[in-house]
PDB file of C-alpha atoms in Angstrom:
ATOM      1  CA  MET A  33      30.360  26.408  18.382  1.00 65.00           C
ATOM      2  CA  ASN A  34      32.616  26.940  21.398  1.00 78.00           C
ATOM      3  CA  ASN A  35      32.098  29.859  23.774  1.00 76.00           C
ATOM      4  CA  ASN A  36      35.003  31.871  22.391  1.00 81.00           C
ATOM      5  CA  LEU A  37      33.207  31.874  19.038  1.00 88.00           C
ATOM      6  CA  SER A  38      29.584  31.937  20.206  1.00 91.00           C
ATOM      7  CA  ARG A  39      29.999  35.383  21.769  1.00 94.00           C
ATOM      8  CA  PHE A  40      30.361  36.666  18.180  1.00 96.00           C
ATOM      9  CA  ALA A  41      27.316  34.775  16.870  1.00 94.00           C
ATOM     10  CA  ASP A  42      25.288  37.971  16.382  1.00 95.00           C
ATOM     11  CA  SER A  43      28.159  39.889  14.771  1.00 96.00           C
ATOM     12  CA  LYS A  44      26.192  40.732  11.611  1.00 96.00           C
ATOM     13  CA  VAL A  45      23.852  42.844  13.752  1.00 97.00           C
ATOM     14  CA  TYR A  46      26.648  44.995  15.178  1.00 98.00           C
ATOM     15  CA  PHE A  47      29.996  44.700  13.399  1.00 98.00           C
ATOM     16  CA  GLN A  48      30.975  46.267  10.098  1.00 98.00           C
ATOM     17  CA  CYS A  49      34.083  45.569   8.081  1.00 98.00           C
ATOM     18  CA  PRO A  50      36.859  48.072   8.861  1.00 97.00           C
ATOM     19  CA  ILE A  51      37.854  48.002   5.174  1.00 96.00           C
ATOM     20  CA  CYS A  52      34.549  48.337   3.283  1.00 97.00           C
ATOM     21  CA  THR A  53      31.989  48.920   6.118  1.00 97.00           C
ATOM     22  CA  LYS A  54      29.797  45.990   5.018  1.00 98.00           C
ATOM     23  CA  SER A  55      28.270  43.701   7.647  1.00 98.00           C
ATOM     24  CA  MET A  56      30.417  40.907   8.993  1.00 98.00           C
ATOM     25  CA  ASP A  57      29.221  37.461   9.986  1.00 96.00           C
ATOM     26  CA  ILE A  58      30.928  34.577  11.704  1.00 96.00           C
ATOM     27  CA  GLN A  59      32.133  31.780   9.446  1.00 95.00           C
ATOM     28  CA  GLY A  60      34.226  29.082  11.045  1.00 94.00           C
ATOM     29  CA  ASN A  61      36.802  30.818  13.225  1.00 95.00           C
ATOM     30  CA  SER A  62      36.575  34.185  11.490  1.00 97.00           C
ATOM     31  CA  LEU A  63      34.484  37.280  10.912  1.00 98.00           C
ATOM     32  CA  ILE A  64      33.984  37.748   7.163  1.00 98.00           C
ATOM     33  CA  CYS A  65      32.182  40.402   5.126  1.00 98.00           C
ATOM     34  CA  ARG A  66      30.502  39.796   1.765  1.00 96.00           C
ATOM     35  CA  HIS A  67      33.550  41.161  -0.041  1.00 98.00           C
ATOM     36  CA  GLY A  68      35.673  38.433   1.523  1.00 97.00           C
ATOM     37  CA  HIS A  69      37.629  40.538   3.995  1.00 98.00           C
ATOM     38  CA  CYS A  70      38.481  38.083   6.747  1.00 98.00           C
ATOM     39  CA  PHE A  71      39.486  38.604  10.383  1.00 98.00           C
ATOM     40  CA  ASP A  72      40.342  35.587  12.520  1.00 97.00           C
ATOM     41  CA  ILE A  73      38.986  35.136  16.021  1.00 97.00           C
ATOM     42  CA  SER A  74      41.852  34.374  18.391  1.00 96.00           C
ATOM     43  CA  ARG A  75      41.827  31.198  20.433  1.00 93.00           C
ATOM     44  CA  TYR A  76      41.601  33.516  23.446  1.00 93.00           C
ATOM     45  CA  GLY A  77      38.303  34.949  22.202  1.00 95.00           C
ATOM     46  CA  TYR A  78      39.063  38.318  20.617  1.00 98.00           C
ATOM     47  CA  VAL A  79      39.327  39.605  17.052  1.00 98.00           C
ATOM     48  CA  ASN A  80      41.953  42.007  15.733  1.00 97.00           C
ATOM     49  CA  LEU A  81      40.193  44.577  13.514  1.00 97.00           C
ATOM     50  CA  LEU A  82      43.083  47.023  13.399  1.00 94.00           C
ATOM     51  CA  LEU A  83      44.178  47.683   9.819  1.00 88.00           C
ATOM     52  CA  LYS A  84      47.672  48.872  10.647  1.00 77.00           C
ATOM     53  CA  SER A  85      50.260  48.055  13.267  1.00 65.00           C
ATOM     54  CA  SER A  86      49.635  49.579  16.667  1.00 56.00           C
ATOM     55  CA  PRO A  87      51.809  52.611  17.432  1.00 60.00           C
ATOM     56  CA  LYS A  88      54.103  52.172  20.373  1.00 60.00           C
ATOM     57  CA  THR A  89      52.703  53.328  23.683  1.00 62.00           C
ATOM     58  CA  ASN A  90      53.938  53.536  27.259  1.00 59.00           C
ATOM     59  CA  TYR A  91      51.555  50.726  28.193  1.00 70.00           C
ATOM     60  CA  SER A  92      53.460  47.448  28.324  1.00 74.00           C
ATOM     61  CA  LYS A  93      52.141  44.025  29.255  1.00 78.00           C
ATOM     62  CA  ARG A  94      53.673  44.602  32.680  1.00 82.00           C
ATOM     63  CA  SER A  95      51.746  47.849  33.163  1.00 82.00           C
ATOM     64  CA  PHE A  96      48.494  46.135  32.161  1.00 87.00           C
ATOM     65  CA  ASP A  97      49.221  43.263  34.567  1.00 88.00           C
ATOM     66  CA  ASN A  98      49.818  45.765  37.375  1.00 88.00           C
ATOM     67  CA  ARG A  99      46.657  47.634  36.439  1.00 90.00           C
ATOM     68  CA  HIS A 100      44.723  44.374  36.631  1.00 91.00           C
ATOM     69  CA  GLN A 101      46.030  43.742  40.146  1.00 92.00           C
ATOM     70  CA  ILE A 102      45.168  47.266  41.329  1.00 93.00           C
ATOM     71  CA  LEU A 103      41.642  47.100  39.943  1.00 95.00           C
ATOM     72  CA  GLU A 104      41.049  43.618  41.322  1.00 94.00           C
ATOM     73  CA  TYR A 105      42.131  44.885  44.751  1.00 94.00           C
ATOM     74  CA  GLY A 106      39.049  47.120  44.538  1.00 96.00           C
ATOM     75  CA  MET A 107      40.896  50.426  44.565  1.00 96.00           C
ATOM     76  CA  TYR A 108      38.685  51.911  41.851  1.00 97.00           C
ATOM     77  CA  ASP A 109      35.430  50.358  42.992  1.00 98.00           C
ATOM     78  CA  VAL A 110      34.036  53.813  43.764  1.00 98.00           C
ATOM     79  CA  VAL A 111      34.124  54.481  40.006  1.00 98.00           C
ATOM     80  CA  LEU A 112      32.786  51.049  39.086  1.00 99.00           C
ATOM     81  CA  GLU A 113      29.840  51.284  41.472  1.00 99.00           C
ATOM     82  CA  LYS A 114      28.760  54.661  40.101  1.00 99.00           C
ATOM     83  CA  ILE A 115      28.738  53.341  36.541  1.00 99.00           C
ATOM     84  CA  ILE A 116      26.888  50.158  37.486  1.00 99.00           C
ATOM     85  CA  GLN A 117      24.293  52.174  39.384  1.00 98.00           C
ATOM     86  CA  PHE A 118      23.605  54.329  36.324  1.00 99.00           C
ATOM     87  CA  ILE A 119      23.361  51.356  33.961  1.00 99.00           C
ATOM     88  CA  SER A 120      21.154  49.378  36.345  1.00 98.00           C
ATOM     89  CA  ASP A 121      18.819  52.369  36.729  1.00 98.00           C
ATOM     90  CA  THR A 122      18.545  52.858  32.949  1.00 98.00           C
ATOM     91  CA  PRO A 123      16.714  49.896  31.360  1.00 97.00           C
ATOM     92  CA  SER A 124      16.966  51.393  27.861  1.00 98.00           C
ATOM     93  CA  ILE A 125      20.693  50.604  27.909  1.00 99.00           C
ATOM     94  CA  ARG A 126      21.256  47.164  26.386  1.00 98.00           C
ATOM     95  CA  ASN A 127      24.343  47.451  24.182  1.00 99.00           C
ATOM     96  CA  ILE A 128      27.420  49.018  25.797  1.00 99.00           C
ATOM     97  CA  LEU A 129      30.810  49.860  24.299  1.00 99.00           C
ATOM     98  CA  ASP A 130      33.848  50.237  26.570  1.00 99.00           C
ATOM     99  CA  VAL A 131      36.335  52.466  24.729  1.00 98.00           C
ATOM    100  CA  GLY A 132      40.043  51.995  25.461  1.00 96.00           C
ATOM    101  CA  CYS A 133      39.162  49.189  27.855  1.00 97.00           C
ATOM    102  CA  GLY A 134      42.736  48.209  28.723  1.00 94.00           C
ATOM    103  CA  GLU A 135      42.827  44.842  30.441  1.00 95.00           C
ATOM    104  CA  GLY A 136      39.036  44.789  30.617  1.00 97.00           C
ATOM    105  CA  PHE A 137      38.194  45.085  34.315  1.00 98.00           C
ATOM    106  CA  TYR A 138      35.218  47.416  33.928  1.00 98.00           C
ATOM    107  CA  ALA A 139      33.757  45.552  30.950  1.00 99.00           C
ATOM    108  CA  ARG A 140      33.940  42.194  32.744  1.00 98.00           C
ATOM    109  CA  GLN A 141      32.457  43.517  35.979  1.00 98.00           C
ATOM    110  CA  ILE A 142      29.636  45.385  34.252  1.00 99.00           C
ATOM    111  CA  GLN A 143      28.703  42.380  32.117  1.00 98.00           C
ATOM    112  CA  GLN A 144      28.698  40.072  35.115  1.00 98.00           C
ATOM    113  CA  ARG A 145      26.606  42.358  37.303  1.00 98.00           C
ATOM    114  CA  THR A 146      24.169  43.837  34.780  1.00 97.00           C
ATOM    115  CA  GLU A 147      23.923  41.097  32.108  1.00 95.00           C
ATOM    116  CA  ARG A 148      24.095  43.731  29.374  1.00 98.00           C
ATOM    117  CA  ASN A 149      25.583  43.106  25.929  1.00 98.00           C
ATOM    118  CA  ILE A 150      29.156  44.388  26.255  1.00 99.00           C
ATOM    119  CA  PHE A 151      31.609  45.301  23.502  1.00 99.00           C
ATOM    120  CA  ALA A 152      35.127  46.382  24.484  1.00 99.00           C
ATOM    121  CA  PHE A 153      38.204  47.399  22.540  1.00 98.00           C
ATOM    122  CA  ASP A 154      41.686  48.766  22.959  1.00 96.00           C
ATOM    123  CA  LEU A 155      44.460  49.779  20.602  1.00 94.00           C
ATOM    124  CA  SER A 156      46.812  47.396  22.416  1.00 93.00           C
ATOM    125  CA  ARG A 157      46.626  43.760  21.355  1.00 93.00           C
ATOM    126  CA  GLU A 158      48.422  42.775  24.560  1.00 93.00           C
ATOM    127  CA  ALA A 159      45.731  44.469  26.652  1.00 94.00           C
ATOM    128  CA  ILE A 160      42.904  42.725  24.792  1.00 96.00           C
ATOM    129  CA  GLN A 161      44.654  39.388  25.063  1.00 95.00           C
ATOM    130  CA  ILE A 162      44.834  39.820  28.845  1.00 95.00           C
ATOM    131  CA  ALA A 163      41.190  40.944  28.906  1.00 97.00           C
ATOM    132  CA  SER A 164      39.918  37.957  26.958  1.00 96.00           C
ATOM    133  CA  LYS A 165      41.938  35.501  29.051  1.00 95.00           C
ATOM    134  CA  LYS A 166      40.460  36.959  32.253  1.00 95.00           C
ATOM    135  CA  ASP A 167      36.902  36.770  30.875  1.00 96.00           C
ATOM    136  CA  LYS A 168      35.918  33.445  32.435  1.00 94.00           C
ATOM    137  CA  ARG A 169      32.283  33.855  31.374  1.00 94.00           C
ATOM    138  CA  LYS A 170      33.389  34.373  27.760  1.00 95.00           C
ATOM    139  CA  ALA A 171      30.611  36.927  27.402  1.00 96.00           C
ATOM    140  CA  VAL A 172      32.286  40.189  26.343  1.00 98.00           C
ATOM    141  CA  LYS A 173      33.001  40.852  22.665  1.00 98.00           C
ATOM    142  CA  TRP A 174      36.667  41.877  22.739  1.00 98.00           C
ATOM    143  CA  PHE A 175      38.397  43.435  19.761  1.00 98.00           C
ATOM    144  CA  VAL A 176      41.461  45.456  18.804  1.00 97.00           C
ATOM    145  CA  THR A 177      40.871  48.644  16.849  1.00 96.00           C
ATOM    146  CA  ASP A 178      41.556  52.360  16.519  1.00 92.00           C
ATOM    147  CA  LEU A 179      39.440  54.972  18.307  1.00 92.00           C
ATOM    148  CA  SER A 180      39.013  57.031  15.144  1.00 91.00           C
ATOM    149  CA  LYS A 181      37.365  54.268  13.086  1.00 94.00           C
ATOM    150  CA  ILE A 182      35.451  51.853  15.282  1.00 98.00           C
ATOM    151  CA  PRO A 183      34.102  48.914  13.200  1.00 98.00           C
ATOM    152  CA  LEU A 184      30.592  48.915  14.654  1.00 99.00           C
ATOM    153  CA  LYS A 185      27.398  49.922  12.860  1.00 99.00           C
ATOM    154  CA  ASP A 186      25.737  53.310  13.059  1.00 98.00           C
ATOM    155  CA  GLY A 187      23.312  53.590  15.977  1.00 99.00           C
ATOM    156  CA  SER A 188      24.204  50.163  17.338  1.00 99.00           C
ATOM    157  CA  MET A 189      25.216  51.183  20.887  1.00 99.00           C
ATOM    158  CA  ASP A 190      23.037  52.513  23.705  1.00 99.00           C
ATOM    159  CA  CYS A 191      25.896  53.623  25.951  1.00 99.00           C
ATOM    160  CA  ILE A 192      29.585  54.365  25.451  1.00 99.00           C
ATOM    161  CA  LEU A 193      31.946  54.162  28.415  1.00 99.00           C
ATOM    162  CA  ASP A 194      35.070  56.316  28.203  1.00 99.00           C
ATOM    163  CA  ILE A 195      36.908  55.610  31.448  1.00 98.00           C
ATOM    164  CA  PHE A 196      40.217  57.470  31.865  1.00 97.00           C
ATOM    165  CA  SER A 197      40.658  57.252  28.075  1.00 95.00           C
ATOM    166  CA  PRO A 198      40.799  59.596  25.080  1.00 95.00           C
ATOM    167  CA  ALA A 199      37.530  60.391  23.310  1.00 97.00           C
ATOM    168  CA  HIS A 200      36.370  60.777  19.715  1.00 97.00           C
ATOM    169  CA  TYR A 201      32.983  62.431  20.113  1.00 98.00           C
ATOM    170  CA  LYS A 202      32.011  62.520  16.440  1.00 98.00           C
ATOM    171  CA  GLU A 203      32.620  58.781  16.210  1.00 98.00           C
ATOM    172  CA  PHE A 204      30.688  58.245  19.435  1.00 99.00           C
ATOM    173  CA  GLN A 205      27.750  60.151  17.964  1.00 98.00           C
ATOM    174  CA  ARG A 206      27.728  57.888  14.905  1.00 99.00           C
ATOM    175  CA  LEU A 207      27.658  54.766  17.052  1.00 99.00           C
ATOM    176  CA  LEU A 208      24.991  55.795  19.550  1.00 99.00           C
ATOM    177  CA  SER A 209      21.322  54.963  19.212  1.00 98.00           C
ATOM    178  CA  PRO A 210      18.792  57.808  19.603  1.00 96.00           C
ATOM    179  CA  ASN A 211      18.792  58.934  23.246  1.00 96.00           C
ATOM    180  CA  GLY A 212      22.025  57.022  23.872  1.00 98.00           C
ATOM    181  CA  TYR A 213      24.520  58.020  26.564  1.00 99.00           C
ATOM    182  CA  VAL A 214      28.218  58.770  26.873  1.00 99.00           C
ATOM    183  CA  VAL A 215      29.727  58.125  30.306  1.00 99.00           C
ATOM    184  CA  LYS A 216      33.056  59.929  30.616  1.00 99.00           C
ATOM    185  CA  VAL A 217      35.295  59.376  33.666  1.00 99.00           C
ATOM    186  CA  ILE A 218      38.166  61.816  34.218  1.00 98.00           C
ATOM    187  CA  PRO A 219      40.553  62.325  37.137  1.00 97.00           C
ATOM    188  CA  THR A 220      40.148  65.392  39.339  1.00 97.00           C
ATOM    189  CA  LYS A 221      43.013  67.529  40.613  1.00 95.00           C
ATOM    190  CA  ASN A 222      42.913  65.531  43.864  1.00 95.00           C
ATOM    191  CA  HIS A 223      43.311  62.163  42.153  1.00 95.00           C
ATOM    192  CA  LEU A 224      46.548  60.501  43.322  1.00 94.00           C
ATOM    193  CA  ARG A 225      47.535  63.733  45.044  1.00 94.00           C
ATOM    194  CA  GLU A 226      49.906  61.845  47.350  1.00 95.00           C
ATOM    195  CA  ILE A 227      51.917  60.716  44.318  1.00 90.00           C
ATOM    196  CA  ARG A 228      51.702  64.145  42.691  1.00 90.00           C
ATOM    197  CA  THR A 229      53.162  65.755  45.816  1.00 90.00           C
ATOM    198  CA  LYS A 230      56.176  63.449  45.722  1.00 87.00           C
ATOM    199  CA  VAL A 231      56.999  64.006  42.050  1.00 87.00           C
ATOM    200  CA  GLN A 232      55.618  67.492  41.431  1.00 83.00           C
ATOM    201  CA  ALA A 233      58.951  68.906  40.302  1.00 75.00           C
ATOM    202  CA  HIS A 234      59.198  66.212  37.606  1.00 74.00           C
ATOM    203  CA  LEU A 235      55.706  66.579  36.135  1.00 77.00           C
ATOM    204  CA  LYS A 236      55.056  68.367  32.852  1.00 73.00           C
ATOM    205  CA  ASN A 237      51.707  69.535  34.213  1.00 73.00           C
ATOM    206  CA  PRO A 238      52.095  69.871  38.004  1.00 74.00           C
ATOM    207  CA  ASP A 239      48.946  72.003  38.396  1.00 81.00           C
ATOM    208  CA  TYR A 240      46.513  69.613  36.741  1.00 86.00           C
ATOM    209  CA  SER A 241      42.907  70.632  36.114  1.00 91.00           C
ATOM    210  CA  ASN A 242      40.276  68.660  34.228  1.00 94.00           C
ATOM    211  CA  GLU A 243      38.226  71.688  33.177  1.00 96.00           C
ATOM    212  CA  SER A 244      39.510  71.720  29.594  1.00 96.00           C
ATOM    213  CA  VAL A 245      38.433  68.074  29.253  1.00 97.00           C
ATOM    214  CA  VAL A 246      35.008  68.934  30.674  1.00 97.00           C
ATOM    215  CA  GLU A 247      34.664  71.882  28.287  1.00 98.00           C
ATOM    216  CA  TYR A 248      35.519  69.646  25.317  1.00 97.00           C
ATOM    217  CA  PHE A 249      32.905  67.113  26.483  1.00 98.00           C
ATOM    218  CA  GLU A 250      30.294  69.866  26.743  1.00 98.00           C
ATOM    219  CA  LYS A 251      31.171  71.150  23.280  1.00 98.00           C
ATOM    220  CA  TYR A 252      29.617  67.996  21.827  1.00 98.00           C
ATOM    221  CA  LEU A 253      27.183  66.739  24.454  1.00 98.00           C
ATOM    222  CA  LYS A 254      24.510  67.999  26.783  1.00 98.00           C
ATOM    223  CA  THR A 255      25.626  67.120  30.306  1.00 98.00           C
ATOM    224  CA  ILE A 256      22.803  65.504  32.246  1.00 98.00           C
ATOM    225  CA  SER A 257      24.922  64.586  35.256  1.00 98.00           C
ATOM    226  CA  ARG A 258      28.326  65.433  36.730  1.00 98.00           C
ATOM    227  CA  GLU A 259      29.252  63.780  39.991  1.00 98.00           C
ATOM    228  CA  THR A 260      32.541  63.524  41.857  1.00 98.00           C
ATOM    229  CA  VAL A 261      33.308  60.155  43.406  1.00 99.00           C
ATOM    230  CA  SER A 262      36.114  59.810  45.927  1.00 98.00           C
ATOM    231  CA  ALA A 263      37.770  57.261  48.185  1.00 98.00           C
ATOM    232  CA  THR A 264      40.948  56.890  50.226  1.00 98.00           C
ATOM    233  CA  VAL A 265      42.609  53.504  49.819  1.00 97.00           C
ATOM    234  CA  GLN A 266      45.282  51.978  52.027  1.00 97.00           C
ATOM    235  CA  LEU A 267      48.339  50.460  50.361  1.00 95.00           C
ATOM    236  CA  SER A 268      50.363  47.405  51.239  1.00 95.00           C
ATOM    237  CA  SER A 269      53.964  47.412  50.027  1.00 93.00           C
ATOM    238  CA  GLU A 270      52.983  45.100  47.156  1.00 94.00           C
ATOM    239  CA  GLN A 271      50.059  47.297  46.150  1.00 94.00           C
ATOM    240  CA  ARG A 272      52.236  50.383  46.339  1.00 93.00           C
ATOM    241  CA  MET A 273      54.721  48.952  43.856  1.00 91.00           C
ATOM    242  CA  SER A 274      51.952  47.772  41.520  1.00 92.00           C
ATOM    243  CA  PHE A 275      50.461  51.255  41.542  1.00 91.00           C
ATOM    244  CA  ILE A 276      53.793  52.951  40.885  1.00 89.00           C
ATOM    245  CA  GLU A 277      54.408  50.664  37.905  1.00 88.00           C
ATOM    246  CA  MET A 278      50.861  51.081  36.592  1.00 88.00           C
ATOM    247  CA  THR A 279      49.962  54.761  36.731  1.00 88.00           C
ATOM    248  CA  PRO A 280      50.520  56.870  33.573  1.00 85.00           C
ATOM    249  CA  LEU A 281      51.293  59.781  35.889  1.00 84.00           C
ATOM    250  CA  LEU A 282      54.778  58.326  36.371  1.00 84.00           C
ATOM    251  CA  PHE A 283      55.555  57.196  32.832  1.00 82.00           C
ATOM    252  CA  CYS A 284      57.994  60.098  32.339  1.00 78.00           C
ATOM    253  CA  VAL A 285      59.357  60.144  35.890  1.00 81.00           C
ATOM    254  CA  GLU A 286      62.502  58.433  37.167  1.00 82.00           C
ATOM    255  CA  LYS A 287      60.757  56.293  39.772  1.00 81.00           C
ATOM    256  CA  ASP A 288      63.974  55.102  41.408  1.00 82.00           C
ATOM    257  CA  CYS A 289      64.803  58.666  42.465  1.00 82.00           C
ATOM    258  CA  VAL A 290      61.785  58.839  44.780  1.00 85.00           C
ATOM    259  CA  ASP A 291      61.464  57.415  48.292  1.00 88.00           C
ATOM    260  CA  TRP A 292      58.131  55.622  48.095  1.00 91.00           C
ATOM    261  CA  ARG A 293      58.210  54.040  51.557  1.00 92.00           C
ATOM    262  CA  THR A 294      56.041  56.754  53.100  1.00 93.00           C
ATOM    263  CA  LEU A 295      53.319  56.271  50.484  1.00 95.00           C
ATOM    264  CA  THR A 296      50.807  54.342  52.605  1.00 96.00           C
ATOM    265  CA  HIS A 297      47.507  55.544  51.142  1.00 97.00           C
ATOM    266  CA  LEU A 298      46.111  57.178  48.018  1.00 97.00           C
ATOM    267  CA  THR A 299      43.212  59.406  47.099  1.00 98.00           C
ATOM    268  CA  ILE A 300      41.114  58.019  44.258  1.00 98.00           C
ATOM    269  CA  GLU A 301      38.887  60.772  42.894  1.00 98.00           C
ATOM    270  CA  ALA A 302      37.158  61.238  39.553  1.00 98.00           C
ATOM    271  CA  ASP A 303      34.413  63.210  37.888  1.00 98.00           C
ATOM    272  CA  VAL A 304      31.785  61.017  36.243  1.00 99.00           C
ATOM    273  CA  LEU A 305      30.094  62.908  33.418  1.00 99.00           C
ATOM    274  CA  ILE A 306      26.991  61.564  31.696  1.00 99.00           C
ATOM    275  CA  GLY A 307      25.936  63.222  28.465  1.00 99.00           C
ATOM    276  CA  MET A 308      23.615  62.906  25.481  1.00 99.00           C
ATOM    277  CA  TYR A 309      23.777  64.309  21.959  1.00 98.00           C
TER     278      TYR A 309
END
C-alpha cells in the first residue's frame, strides 16, 4: 500500500459514510461502506466526501496559492506557535480535526511538529488538492466535505481547530470526545489595520469587532482560555502583492484603485479561544 493510501488505513475507526453513516474501510484505492457507497482516494492523497457540487466561493486556486506563500513566509507564525504550544502541553489530545483548512498549512505544521493524528477538510476541492500535494510526509488525512455534515464518527476527535473559518458548534459537539477541546482563532479589530485604513470607505463593515463571534462561541462552550496574539510583519513588494490577492478583506474591493506602495508592514493580531462543552 503506497503512502497516499496508507494514511487512510485506519479509516474504519474514524470515518463514516456521508450517505448512510456506516463505517468506511479502505479497499483498493477507495473508501467503501458496507452498503457499497464508494469514494475514490485521489492520486494526490485526498478523498472527496462531498455529496453535492461545491458552491462557488471567492477563494480561487490563485488565492489559495497566495495564501500558501504568505503562510510559508511565516507571517502567521504567532498564531501557529500558540496552537502548537497548547497541543504540546495537552497529552490527552491525539486526534485533531482542522476545519476549513484551506491549503493545509496549519495541519501540515502541527502534524510535523507534534506527531498527532491529523484530519483536515475544506469545502474547496482545489484547496485540498493543493494541501495534499504540499504534504510531503503524506501523513494528514485530507478530505473534501461540508461543515454541516462532517463524515467522521461521534466522539472520534480530541480537538477541533477552527482557524479564521466558520463554525458549526453542534456538529463539533457530536465529533468531540469527552473533555475534548475547540480552538477558535478569530481576527481582532487591529488585524490588518494598515489595509483597513486604506480601504475603509469601501468596506461593508469598516468598524469591525469580533465580540459577536466570541458571544456565539460562548453560547455553546465554556471558555477556558482567551489570549490575544500579535505581531508586526515587514512586507517585500512580492509579499505585499501576495497578501493583497489573498486576504478576504479585499474580495469586494477594487484593488487597482488603491495605492499600495506605502504598505510596508502589517499587523497580524488574533484572539485564540479555547473552549470545552
